[in-house]
Coordinates of C-alpha atoms and ligand atoms in Angstrom, one line a residue:
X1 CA 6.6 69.7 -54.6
X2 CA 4.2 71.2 -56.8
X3 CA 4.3 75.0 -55.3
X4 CA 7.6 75.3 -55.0
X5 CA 7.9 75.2 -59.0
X6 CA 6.4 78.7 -58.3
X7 CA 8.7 79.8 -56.0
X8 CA 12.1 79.5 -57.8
X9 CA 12.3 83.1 -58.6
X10 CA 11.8 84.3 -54.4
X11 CA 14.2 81.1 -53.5
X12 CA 17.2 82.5 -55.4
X13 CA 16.1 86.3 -54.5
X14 CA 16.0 85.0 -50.5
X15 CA 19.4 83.1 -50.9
X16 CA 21.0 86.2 -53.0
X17 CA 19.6 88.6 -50.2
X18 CA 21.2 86.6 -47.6
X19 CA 24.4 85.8 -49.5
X20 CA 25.4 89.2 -49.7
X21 CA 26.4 89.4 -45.7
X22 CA 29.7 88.0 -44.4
X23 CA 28.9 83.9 -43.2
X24 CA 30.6 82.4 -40.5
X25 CA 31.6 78.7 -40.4
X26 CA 32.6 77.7 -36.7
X27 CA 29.6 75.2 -36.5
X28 CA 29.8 75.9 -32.6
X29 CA 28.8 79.7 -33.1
X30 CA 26.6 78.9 -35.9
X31 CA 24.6 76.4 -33.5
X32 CA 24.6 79.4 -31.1
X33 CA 22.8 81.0 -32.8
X34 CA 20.2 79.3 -34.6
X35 CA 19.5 77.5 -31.1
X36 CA 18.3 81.2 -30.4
X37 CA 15.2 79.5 -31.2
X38 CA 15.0 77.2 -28.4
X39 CA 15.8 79.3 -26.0
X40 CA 12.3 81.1 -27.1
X41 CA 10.8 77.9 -26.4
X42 CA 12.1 78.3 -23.0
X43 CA 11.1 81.8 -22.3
X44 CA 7.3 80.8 -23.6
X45 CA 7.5 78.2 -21.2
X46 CA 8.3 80.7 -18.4
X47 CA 7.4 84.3 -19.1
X48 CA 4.0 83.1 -17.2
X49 CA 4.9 81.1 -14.2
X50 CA 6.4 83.8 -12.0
X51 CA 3.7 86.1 -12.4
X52 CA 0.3 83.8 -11.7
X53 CA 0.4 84.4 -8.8
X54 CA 1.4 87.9 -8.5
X55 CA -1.1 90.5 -6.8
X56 CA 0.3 92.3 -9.9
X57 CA -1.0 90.1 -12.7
X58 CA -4.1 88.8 -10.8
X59 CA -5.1 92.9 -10.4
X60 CA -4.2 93.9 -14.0
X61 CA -5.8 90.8 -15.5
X62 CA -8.9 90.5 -13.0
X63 CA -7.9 87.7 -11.4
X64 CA -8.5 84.9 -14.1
X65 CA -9.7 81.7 -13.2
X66 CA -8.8 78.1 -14.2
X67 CA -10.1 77.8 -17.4
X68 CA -8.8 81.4 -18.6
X69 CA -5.6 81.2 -17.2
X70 CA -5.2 77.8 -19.4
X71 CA -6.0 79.8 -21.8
X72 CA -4.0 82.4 -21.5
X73 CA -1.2 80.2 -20.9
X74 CA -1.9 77.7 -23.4
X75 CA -2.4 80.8 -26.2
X76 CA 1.5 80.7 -27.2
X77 CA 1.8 76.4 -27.5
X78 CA -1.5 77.1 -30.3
X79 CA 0.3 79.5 -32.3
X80 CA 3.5 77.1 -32.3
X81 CA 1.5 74.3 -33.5
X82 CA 0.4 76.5 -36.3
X83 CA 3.5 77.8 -36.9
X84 CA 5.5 74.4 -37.0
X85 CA 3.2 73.0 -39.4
X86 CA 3.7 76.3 -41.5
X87 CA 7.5 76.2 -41.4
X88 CA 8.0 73.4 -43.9
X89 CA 6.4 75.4 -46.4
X90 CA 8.8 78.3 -46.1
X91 CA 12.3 76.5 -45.2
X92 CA 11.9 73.9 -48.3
X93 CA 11.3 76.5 -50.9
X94 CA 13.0 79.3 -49.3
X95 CA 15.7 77.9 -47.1
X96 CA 16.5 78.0 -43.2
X97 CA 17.8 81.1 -43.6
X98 CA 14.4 82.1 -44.1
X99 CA 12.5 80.3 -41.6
X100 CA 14.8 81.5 -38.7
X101 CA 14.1 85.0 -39.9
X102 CA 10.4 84.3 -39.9
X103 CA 11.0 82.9 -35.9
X104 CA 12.4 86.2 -35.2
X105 CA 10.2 88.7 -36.5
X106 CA 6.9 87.0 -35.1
X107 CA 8.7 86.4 -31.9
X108 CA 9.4 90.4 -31.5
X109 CA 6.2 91.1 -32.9
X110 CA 4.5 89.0 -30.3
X111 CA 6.2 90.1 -27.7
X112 CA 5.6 94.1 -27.9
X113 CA 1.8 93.0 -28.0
X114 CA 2.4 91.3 -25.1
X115 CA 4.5 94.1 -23.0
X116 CA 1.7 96.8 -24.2
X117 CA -1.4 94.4 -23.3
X118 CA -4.5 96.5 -22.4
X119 CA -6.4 93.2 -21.5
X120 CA -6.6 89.5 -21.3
X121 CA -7.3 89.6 -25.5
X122 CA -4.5 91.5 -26.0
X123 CA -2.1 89.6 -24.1
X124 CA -3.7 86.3 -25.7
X125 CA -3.3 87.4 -29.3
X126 CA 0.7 88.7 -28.4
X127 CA 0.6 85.1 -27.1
X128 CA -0.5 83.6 -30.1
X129 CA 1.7 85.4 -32.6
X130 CA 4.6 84.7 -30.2
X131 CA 3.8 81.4 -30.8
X132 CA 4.0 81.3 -34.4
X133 CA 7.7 82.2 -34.2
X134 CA 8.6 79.5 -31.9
X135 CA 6.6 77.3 -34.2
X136 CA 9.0 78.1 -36.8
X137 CA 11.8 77.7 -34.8
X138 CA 11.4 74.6 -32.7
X139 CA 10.8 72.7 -36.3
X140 CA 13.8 74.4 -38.3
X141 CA 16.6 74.8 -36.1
X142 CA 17.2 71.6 -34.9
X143 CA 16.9 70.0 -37.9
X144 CA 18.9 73.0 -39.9
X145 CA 21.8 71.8 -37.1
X146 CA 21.8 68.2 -38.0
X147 CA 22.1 69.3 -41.4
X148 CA 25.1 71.3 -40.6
X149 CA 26.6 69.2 -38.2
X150 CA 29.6 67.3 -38.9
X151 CA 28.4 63.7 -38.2
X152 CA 30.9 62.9 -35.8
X153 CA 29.3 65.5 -33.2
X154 CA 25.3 65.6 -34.7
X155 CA 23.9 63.8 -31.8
X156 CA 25.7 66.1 -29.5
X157 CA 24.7 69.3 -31.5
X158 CA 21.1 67.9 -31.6
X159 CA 21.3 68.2 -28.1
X160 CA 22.0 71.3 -27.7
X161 CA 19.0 72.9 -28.9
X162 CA 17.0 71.2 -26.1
X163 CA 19.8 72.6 -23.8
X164 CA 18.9 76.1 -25.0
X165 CA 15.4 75.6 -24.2
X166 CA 16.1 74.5 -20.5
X167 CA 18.5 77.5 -20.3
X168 CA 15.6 79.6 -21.8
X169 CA 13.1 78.2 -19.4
X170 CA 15.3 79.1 -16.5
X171 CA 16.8 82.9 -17.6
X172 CA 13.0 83.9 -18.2
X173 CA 12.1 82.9 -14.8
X174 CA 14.6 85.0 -13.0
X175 CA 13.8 87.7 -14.8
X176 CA 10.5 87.2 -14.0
X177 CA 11.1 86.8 -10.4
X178 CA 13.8 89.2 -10.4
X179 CA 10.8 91.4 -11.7
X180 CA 8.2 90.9 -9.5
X181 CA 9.6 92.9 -6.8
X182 CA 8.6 96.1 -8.6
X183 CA 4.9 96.8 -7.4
X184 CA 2.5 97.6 -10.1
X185 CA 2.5 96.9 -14.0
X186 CA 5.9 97.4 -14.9
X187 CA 6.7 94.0 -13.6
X188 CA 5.2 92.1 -16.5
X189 CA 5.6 94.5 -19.1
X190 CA 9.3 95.0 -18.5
X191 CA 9.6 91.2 -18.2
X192 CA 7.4 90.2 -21.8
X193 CA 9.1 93.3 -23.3
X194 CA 12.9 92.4 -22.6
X195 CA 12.3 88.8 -24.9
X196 CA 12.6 91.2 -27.9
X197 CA 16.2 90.8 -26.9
X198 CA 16.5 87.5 -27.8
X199 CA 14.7 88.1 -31.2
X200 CA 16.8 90.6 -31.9
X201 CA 19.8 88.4 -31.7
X202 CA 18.2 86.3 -34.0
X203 CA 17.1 88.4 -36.4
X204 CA 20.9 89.9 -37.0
X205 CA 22.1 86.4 -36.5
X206 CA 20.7 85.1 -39.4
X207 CA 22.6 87.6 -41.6
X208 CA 25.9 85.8 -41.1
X209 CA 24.3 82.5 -41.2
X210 CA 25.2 80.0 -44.2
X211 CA 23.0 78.1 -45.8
X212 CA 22.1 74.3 -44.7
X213 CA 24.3 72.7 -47.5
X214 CA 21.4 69.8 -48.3
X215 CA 19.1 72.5 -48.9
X216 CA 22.0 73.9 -51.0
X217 CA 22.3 70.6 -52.9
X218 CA 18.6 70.0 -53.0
X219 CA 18.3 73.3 -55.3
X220 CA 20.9 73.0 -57.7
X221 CA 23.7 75.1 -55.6
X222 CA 26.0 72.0 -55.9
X223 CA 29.0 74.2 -55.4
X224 CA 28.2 76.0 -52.7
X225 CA 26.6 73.1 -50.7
X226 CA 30.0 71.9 -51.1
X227 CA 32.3 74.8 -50.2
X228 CA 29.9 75.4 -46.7
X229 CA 30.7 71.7 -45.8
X230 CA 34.5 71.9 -46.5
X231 CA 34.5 75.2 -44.5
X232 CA 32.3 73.9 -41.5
X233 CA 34.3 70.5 -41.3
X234 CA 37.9 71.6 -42.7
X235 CA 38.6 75.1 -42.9
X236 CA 37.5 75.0 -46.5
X237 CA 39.5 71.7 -47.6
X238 CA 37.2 69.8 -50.1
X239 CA 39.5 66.9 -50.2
X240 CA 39.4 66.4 -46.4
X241 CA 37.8 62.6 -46.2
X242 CA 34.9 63.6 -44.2
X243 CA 34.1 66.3 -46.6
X244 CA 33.8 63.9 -49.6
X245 CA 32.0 61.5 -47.4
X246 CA 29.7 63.8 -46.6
X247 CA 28.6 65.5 -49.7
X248 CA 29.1 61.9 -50.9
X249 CA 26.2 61.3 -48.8
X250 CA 24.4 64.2 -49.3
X251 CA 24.5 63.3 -53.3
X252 CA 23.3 59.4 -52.2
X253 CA 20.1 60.9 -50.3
X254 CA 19.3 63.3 -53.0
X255 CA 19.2 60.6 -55.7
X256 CA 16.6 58.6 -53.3
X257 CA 15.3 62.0 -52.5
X258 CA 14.2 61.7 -56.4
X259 CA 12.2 58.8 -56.2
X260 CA 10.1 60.1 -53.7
X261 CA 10.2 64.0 -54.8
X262 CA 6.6 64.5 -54.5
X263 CA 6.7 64.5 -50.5
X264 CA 3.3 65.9 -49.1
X265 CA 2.0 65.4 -45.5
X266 CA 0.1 62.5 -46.7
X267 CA 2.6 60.4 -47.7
X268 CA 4.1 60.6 -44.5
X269 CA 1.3 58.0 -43.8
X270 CA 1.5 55.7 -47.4
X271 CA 2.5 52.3 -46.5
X272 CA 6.4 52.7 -46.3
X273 CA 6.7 55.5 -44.0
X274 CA 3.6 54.9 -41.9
X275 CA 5.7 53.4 -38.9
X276 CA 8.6 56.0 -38.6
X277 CA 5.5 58.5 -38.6
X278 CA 3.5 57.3 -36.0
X279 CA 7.1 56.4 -33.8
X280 CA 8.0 59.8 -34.2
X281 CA 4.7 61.8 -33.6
X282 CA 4.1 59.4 -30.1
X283 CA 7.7 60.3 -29.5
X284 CA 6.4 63.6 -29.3
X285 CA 3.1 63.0 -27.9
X286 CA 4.7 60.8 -25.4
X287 CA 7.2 63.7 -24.3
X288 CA 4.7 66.1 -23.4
X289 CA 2.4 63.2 -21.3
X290 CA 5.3 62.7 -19.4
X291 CA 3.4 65.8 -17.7
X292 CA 6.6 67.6 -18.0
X293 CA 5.0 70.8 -18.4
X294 CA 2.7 70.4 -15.6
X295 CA 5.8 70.9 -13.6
X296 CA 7.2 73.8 -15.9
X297 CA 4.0 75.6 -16.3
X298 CA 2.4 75.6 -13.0
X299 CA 5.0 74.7 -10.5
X300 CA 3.7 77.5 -8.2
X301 CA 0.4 75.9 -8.2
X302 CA 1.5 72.6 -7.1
X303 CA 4.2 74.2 -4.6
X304 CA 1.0 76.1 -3.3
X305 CA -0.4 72.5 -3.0
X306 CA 2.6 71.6 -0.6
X307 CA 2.0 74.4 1.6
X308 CA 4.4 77.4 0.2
X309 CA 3.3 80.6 -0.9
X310 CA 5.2 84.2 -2.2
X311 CA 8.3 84.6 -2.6
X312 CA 9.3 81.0 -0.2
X313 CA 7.2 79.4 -3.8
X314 CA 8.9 81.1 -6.2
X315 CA 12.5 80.7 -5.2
X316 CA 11.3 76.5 -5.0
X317 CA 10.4 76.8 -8.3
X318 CA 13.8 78.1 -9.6
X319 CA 15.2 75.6 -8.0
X320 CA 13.4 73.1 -10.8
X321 CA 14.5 75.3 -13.6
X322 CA 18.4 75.1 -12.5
X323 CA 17.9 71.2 -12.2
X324 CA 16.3 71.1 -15.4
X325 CA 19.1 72.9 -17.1
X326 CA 22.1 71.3 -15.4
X327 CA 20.6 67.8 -16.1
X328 CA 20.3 68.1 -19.8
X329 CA 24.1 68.2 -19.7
X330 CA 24.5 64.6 -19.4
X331 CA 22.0 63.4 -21.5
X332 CA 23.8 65.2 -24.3
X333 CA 26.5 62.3 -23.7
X334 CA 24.6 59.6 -21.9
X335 CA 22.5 59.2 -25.6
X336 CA 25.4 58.7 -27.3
X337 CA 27.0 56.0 -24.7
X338 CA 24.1 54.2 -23.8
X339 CA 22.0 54.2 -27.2
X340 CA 18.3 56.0 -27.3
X341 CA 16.0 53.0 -26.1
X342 CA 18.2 52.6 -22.4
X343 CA 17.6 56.1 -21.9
X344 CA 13.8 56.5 -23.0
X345 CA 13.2 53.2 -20.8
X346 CA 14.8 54.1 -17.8
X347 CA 13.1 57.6 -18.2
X348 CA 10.0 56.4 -18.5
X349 CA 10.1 54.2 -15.4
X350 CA 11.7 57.0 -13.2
X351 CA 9.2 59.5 -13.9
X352 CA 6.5 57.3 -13.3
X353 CA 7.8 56.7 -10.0
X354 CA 7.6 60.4 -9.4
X355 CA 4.5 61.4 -10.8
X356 CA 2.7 58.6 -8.3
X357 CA 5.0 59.6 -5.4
X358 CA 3.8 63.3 -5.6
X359 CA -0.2 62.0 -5.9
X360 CA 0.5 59.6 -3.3
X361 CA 1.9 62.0 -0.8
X362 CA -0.1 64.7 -1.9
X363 CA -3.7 62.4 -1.3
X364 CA -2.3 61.4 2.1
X365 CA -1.8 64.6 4.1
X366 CA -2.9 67.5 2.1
X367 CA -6.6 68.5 3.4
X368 CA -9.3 70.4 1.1
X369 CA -9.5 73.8 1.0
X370 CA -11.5 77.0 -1.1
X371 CA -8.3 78.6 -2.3
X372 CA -4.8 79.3 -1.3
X373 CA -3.6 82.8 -1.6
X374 CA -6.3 84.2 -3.6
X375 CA -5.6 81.3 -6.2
X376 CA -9.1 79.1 -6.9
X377 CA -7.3 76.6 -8.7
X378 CA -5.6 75.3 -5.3
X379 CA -8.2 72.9 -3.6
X380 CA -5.9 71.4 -1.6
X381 CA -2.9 72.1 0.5
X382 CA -0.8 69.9 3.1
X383 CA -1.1 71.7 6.6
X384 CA 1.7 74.0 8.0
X385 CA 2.2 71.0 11.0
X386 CA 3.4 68.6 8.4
X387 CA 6.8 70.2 7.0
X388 CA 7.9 66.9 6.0
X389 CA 5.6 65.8 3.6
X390 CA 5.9 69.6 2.0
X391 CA 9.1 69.2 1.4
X392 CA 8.6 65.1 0.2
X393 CA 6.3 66.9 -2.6
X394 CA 8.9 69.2 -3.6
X395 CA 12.0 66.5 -3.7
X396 CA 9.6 64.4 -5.4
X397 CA 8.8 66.8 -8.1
X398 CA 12.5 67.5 -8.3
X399 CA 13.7 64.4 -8.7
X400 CA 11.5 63.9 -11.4
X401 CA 12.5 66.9 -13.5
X402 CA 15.2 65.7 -13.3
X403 CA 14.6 62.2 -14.7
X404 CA 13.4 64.2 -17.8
X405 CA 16.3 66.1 -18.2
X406 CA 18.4 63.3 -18.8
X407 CA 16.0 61.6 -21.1
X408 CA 13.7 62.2 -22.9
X409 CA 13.9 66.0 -23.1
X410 CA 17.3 66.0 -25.1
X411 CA 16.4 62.2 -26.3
X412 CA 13.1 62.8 -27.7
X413 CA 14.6 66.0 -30.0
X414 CA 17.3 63.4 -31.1
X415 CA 15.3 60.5 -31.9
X416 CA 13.3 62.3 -33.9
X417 CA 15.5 63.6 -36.1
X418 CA 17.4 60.9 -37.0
X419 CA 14.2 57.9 -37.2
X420 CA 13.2 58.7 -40.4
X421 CA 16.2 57.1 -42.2
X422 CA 15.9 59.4 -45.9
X423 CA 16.0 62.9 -46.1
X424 CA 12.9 63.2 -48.6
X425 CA 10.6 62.9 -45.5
X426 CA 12.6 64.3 -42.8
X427 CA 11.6 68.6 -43.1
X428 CA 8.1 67.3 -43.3
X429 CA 8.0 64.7 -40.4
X430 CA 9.9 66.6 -38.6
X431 CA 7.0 69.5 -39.0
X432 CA 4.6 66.9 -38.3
X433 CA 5.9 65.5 -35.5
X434 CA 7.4 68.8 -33.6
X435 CA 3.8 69.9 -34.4
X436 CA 2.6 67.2 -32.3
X437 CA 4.3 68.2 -29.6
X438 CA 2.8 71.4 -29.7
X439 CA -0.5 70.3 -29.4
X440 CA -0.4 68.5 -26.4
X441 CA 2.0 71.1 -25.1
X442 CA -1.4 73.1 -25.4
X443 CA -3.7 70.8 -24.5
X444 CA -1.8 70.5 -21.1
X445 CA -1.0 73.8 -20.6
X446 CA -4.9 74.6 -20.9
X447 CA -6.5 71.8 -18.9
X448 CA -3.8 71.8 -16.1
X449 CA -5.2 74.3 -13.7
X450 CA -8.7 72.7 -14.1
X451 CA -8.0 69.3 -13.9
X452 CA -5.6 70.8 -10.6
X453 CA -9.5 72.6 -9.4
X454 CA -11.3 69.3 -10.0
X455 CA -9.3 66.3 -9.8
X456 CA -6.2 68.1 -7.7
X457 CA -3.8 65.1 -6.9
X458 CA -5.4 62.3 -9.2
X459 CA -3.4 64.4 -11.9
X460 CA -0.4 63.2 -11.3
X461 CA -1.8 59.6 -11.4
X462 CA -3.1 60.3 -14.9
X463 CA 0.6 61.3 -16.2
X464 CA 2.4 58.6 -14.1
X465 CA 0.3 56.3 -16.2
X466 CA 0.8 57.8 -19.5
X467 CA 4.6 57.0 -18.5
X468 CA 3.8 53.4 -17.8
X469 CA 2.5 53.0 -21.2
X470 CA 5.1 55.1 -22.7
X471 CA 7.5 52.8 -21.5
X472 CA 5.9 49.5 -23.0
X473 CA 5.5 51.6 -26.4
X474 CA 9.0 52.2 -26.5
X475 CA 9.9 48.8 -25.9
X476 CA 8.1 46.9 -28.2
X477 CA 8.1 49.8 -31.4
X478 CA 11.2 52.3 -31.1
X479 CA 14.3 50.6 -33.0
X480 CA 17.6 52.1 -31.6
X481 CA 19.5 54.4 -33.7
X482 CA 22.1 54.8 -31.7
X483 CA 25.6 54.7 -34.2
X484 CA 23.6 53.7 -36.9
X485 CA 23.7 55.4 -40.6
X486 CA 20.4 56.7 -42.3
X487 CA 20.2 54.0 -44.4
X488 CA 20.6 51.0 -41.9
X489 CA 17.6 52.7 -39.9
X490 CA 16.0 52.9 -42.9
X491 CA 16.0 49.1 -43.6
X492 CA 15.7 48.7 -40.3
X493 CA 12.1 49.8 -41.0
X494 CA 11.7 48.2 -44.2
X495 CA 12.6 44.9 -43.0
X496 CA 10.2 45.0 -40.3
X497 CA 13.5 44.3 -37.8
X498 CA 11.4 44.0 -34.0
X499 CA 12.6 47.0 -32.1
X500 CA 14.1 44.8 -29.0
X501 CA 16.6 43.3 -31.4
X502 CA 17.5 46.6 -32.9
X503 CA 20.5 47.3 -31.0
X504 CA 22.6 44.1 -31.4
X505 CA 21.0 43.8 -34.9
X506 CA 23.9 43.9 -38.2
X507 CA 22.5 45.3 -41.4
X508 CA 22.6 42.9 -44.2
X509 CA 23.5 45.3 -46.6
X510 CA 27.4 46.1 -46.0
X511 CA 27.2 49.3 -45.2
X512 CA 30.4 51.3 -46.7
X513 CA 32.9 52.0 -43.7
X514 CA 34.1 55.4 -43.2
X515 CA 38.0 54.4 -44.3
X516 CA 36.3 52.5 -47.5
X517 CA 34.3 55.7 -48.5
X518 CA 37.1 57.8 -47.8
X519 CA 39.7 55.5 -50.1
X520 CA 37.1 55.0 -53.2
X521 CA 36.4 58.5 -53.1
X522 CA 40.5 59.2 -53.1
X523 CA 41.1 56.8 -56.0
X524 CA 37.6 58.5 -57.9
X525 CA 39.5 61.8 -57.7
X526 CA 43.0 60.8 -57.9
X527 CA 42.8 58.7 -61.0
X528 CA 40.1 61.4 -62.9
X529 CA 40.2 64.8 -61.4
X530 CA 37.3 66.2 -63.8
X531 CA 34.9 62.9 -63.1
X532 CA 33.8 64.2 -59.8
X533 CA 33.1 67.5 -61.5
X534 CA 31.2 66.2 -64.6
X535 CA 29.0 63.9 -61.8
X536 CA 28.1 66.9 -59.8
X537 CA 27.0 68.4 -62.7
X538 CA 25.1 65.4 -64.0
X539 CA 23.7 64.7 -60.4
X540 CA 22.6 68.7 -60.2
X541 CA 20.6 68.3 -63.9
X542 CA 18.7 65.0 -62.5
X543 CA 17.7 67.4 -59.7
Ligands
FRU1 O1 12.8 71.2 -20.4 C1 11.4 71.1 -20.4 C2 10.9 71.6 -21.7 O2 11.2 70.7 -22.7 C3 10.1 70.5 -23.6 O3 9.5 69.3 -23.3 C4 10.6 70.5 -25.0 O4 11.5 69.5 -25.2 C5 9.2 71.6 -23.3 O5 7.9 71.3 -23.7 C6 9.4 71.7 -21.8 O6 8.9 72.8 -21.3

């Protein structure tokens, strides 16, 4: 890429900077803590929810209405859509290293303007800024642990950075609520103040962070990229077979990586990658219409709908947030058993069922009314007489949380980082695409409390839909990936293989096994010891 010629001088000061701290190499404590970054998605989710309906907010703030409120709450999903779009051009010249230090610092920053807010601008801007960090954070750390990973446990370790945003989403909340009890001001600034924590653990974190070893390899740092994989997968063995495989692999990707150095968010759509784009960014697009965050954002809202108000609303709501978190667990394994399409499908259908099962019950008893507790939004509420249907609303919207937990929350994180079958366009598509998600995460997140004040119920109809069509898109366009190498799913794409037949489908080029990689690679270094050596350093000039 043409600027980062420009850049080689900061790269190598940023990696020397870095290099000079102690790393560590158990991939579990290395995941720990780049994941930081998800759980920052979480707390963005949350940091709002308790407090809407607070006397506390609503008298500091002046009571804002729909449209303001979106805005307010919407403020943080616009800064990470800037911010993920931003990120590749900091973690491909400068590293990961870098980009996870950039999440931390705007998240702090963002969230001591928040704390101190004077006014509704205040708090919008510490929103924003906020934002920008979790921008850079949601795109770079999942795909910094798939490329740190060892393959055996990537889709597992994919996973887990959706499991930190659940777990996010849910320790925000209780400190929120937690919080509330305290009458006056200090409830929210105590609340928006104590994520500096988090950044903080980042922040250090990164210190004792190594390097991704493809970004290693991609720059030149052929021996390094090397050592970090023999320490992650084999206590520093560089003859362990999954080593060689590995870098083996990483030296194959960089060689196509060659052919197609001149990556730039429009080539994402040339005439080769167009599909695996489009897949990935309605992968995303599709995540958020699932009206997910409808359920995340303004769960109060909607349990105001079903009658429950205070602190009877607010301990519902954390119920949704336990669920949310506990249910991710088994999608973390079910992906791996079942493949990707099985799970998105049966997703898709479940949540559908939900979405119309809350409008349906909600259009049947709940009667009109100006406002419930002070809040304008709610125009409709089901009567105190009817504790049934109250509590039909609430299973309803539990049981479809958790239908997204164990789908296409982890799934959608997954499949998106492994569709795109070459390296070359994965930083970027993965920008573009997590960027996508951020949009309509703000798009919904602004629109929800008006569409709730105009349309109230016939909301849900509108995502229950989006879910039947999510369904049909998934089974006619997105090709299982389950088990499959980058370069079968690459020809997968190529050849124009239907999606449906994806999963039984056998790649015509033989694919070299794991045992026949391992042996070549055995007899390569047995027979000459200074070839592999003379290669890397061949491979390393051609980069
Ligand atoms: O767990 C729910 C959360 O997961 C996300 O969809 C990200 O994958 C968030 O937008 C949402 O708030």
């Amino acid at each position: 890429m043409g600027y980062e010629k420009h850049l080689v001088g900061l790269s190598i000061k940023v990696k020397n900077f870095f290099d000079k701290f102690p790393e560590i190499y158990n991939v579990y404590v290395v995941v720990m803590i780049s994941t930081t970054a998800g759980m920052m998605f979480g707390f963005d989710i949350s940091s709002m929810s308790a407090f809407i309906g607070t006397t506390q907010y609503k008298n500091y703030f002046n009571s804002p209405g729909s449209a303001i409120q979106g805005f307010i709450t919407s403020a943080m999903a616009l800064g990470s859509f800037f911010g993920s779009l931003a990120c590749t051009f900091v973690s491909e010249p400068l590293g990961r290293r870098a980009s996870l230090f950039l999440c931390s610092f705007f998240w702090m920053v963002g969230a001591a303007i928040q704390s101190s807010s004077q006014n509704r601008a205040q708090l919008i801007i510490g929103r924003i800024i906020s934002g920008l960090g979790v921008g850079f954070g949601s795109t770079v750390a999942p795909v910094y642990g798939s490329e740190l990973a060892p393959r055996k446990i990537r889709g597992f370790i994919g996973g887990l950075f959706q499991y930190s945003v659940t777990l996010g989403i849910l320790v925000m909340f209780y400190i929120s609520y937690g919080l509330h009890f305290i009458d006056g001001v200090a409830s929210f600034r105590i609340a928006w103040g104590l994520q500096i924590i988090v950044g903080l653990f980042l922040f250090f974190g990164v210190f004792i962070l190594p390097e991704s070893p493809r970004w290693l390899a991609e720059h030149d740092f052929w021996d390094e990229a090397e050592e970090i994989v023999a320490k992650i997968q084999a206590h520093g063995d560089k003859t362990d077979a999954d080593v060689m495989i590995e870098i083996s692999e990483i030296k194959e990707q960089i060689l196509i990586d060659e052919a197609a150095k001149d990556v730039t968010y429009a080539t994402l759509f040339n005439k080769k990658y167009c599909m695996r784009t489009i897949t990935a960014i309605f992968a995303q697009i599709w995540q958020q219409l699932t009206g997910m965050n409808v359920m995340m954002y303004y769960i109060v809202y909607i349990f105001e709908m079903a009658g429950y108000t205070g602190n009877t609303n607010l301990v519902a709501s954390s119920i949704q947030y336990v669920l949310n978190m506990v249910m991710t667990i088994p999608a973390l394994f079910l992906l791996d058993r079942v493949g990707r399409r099985p799970v998105l499908l049966t997703g898709a259908v479940l949540m559908m069922i939900f979405q119309f099962a809350v409008a349906g019950i909600l259009a049947t008893y709940s009667k009109p009314v100006s406002s419930v507790d002070g809040d304008t939004t709610v125009r409709i509420r089901i009567p105190d007489s009817n504790k049934t249907a109250a509590r039909a609303v609430i299973a309803m919207c539990y049981l479809f949380v958790c239908s997204f937990a164990c789908t296409w929350g982890v799934g959608i994180w997954l499949y998106c980082s492994e569709i795109w079958g070459e390296n070359a366009i994965r930083q970027r598509g993965a920008a573009l695409s997590t960027a996508a998600n951020w949009i309509l995460n703000f798009a919904i997140a602004m629109y929800t409390p008006s569409s709730f004040e105009n349309i109230t119920w016939k909301t849900y109809c509108i995502y229950a839909t989006f879910c039947g069509c999510m369904f049909f898109h998934v089974l006619f366009f997105f090709p299982e990936t389950k088990g499959k190498r980058l370069e079968e799913i690459a020809q997968i794409w190529d050849e124009h293989i239907p999606a449906w037949k994806t999963s039984k489908w056998v790649p015509s080029i033989p694919i070299v096994s794991e045992e026949g990689l391992a042996k070549k690679l055995e007899v390569q270094h047995v027979e000459n010891p200074s070839s592999s050596n003379d290669n890397d350093s061949e491979t390393a000039a051609q980069v």
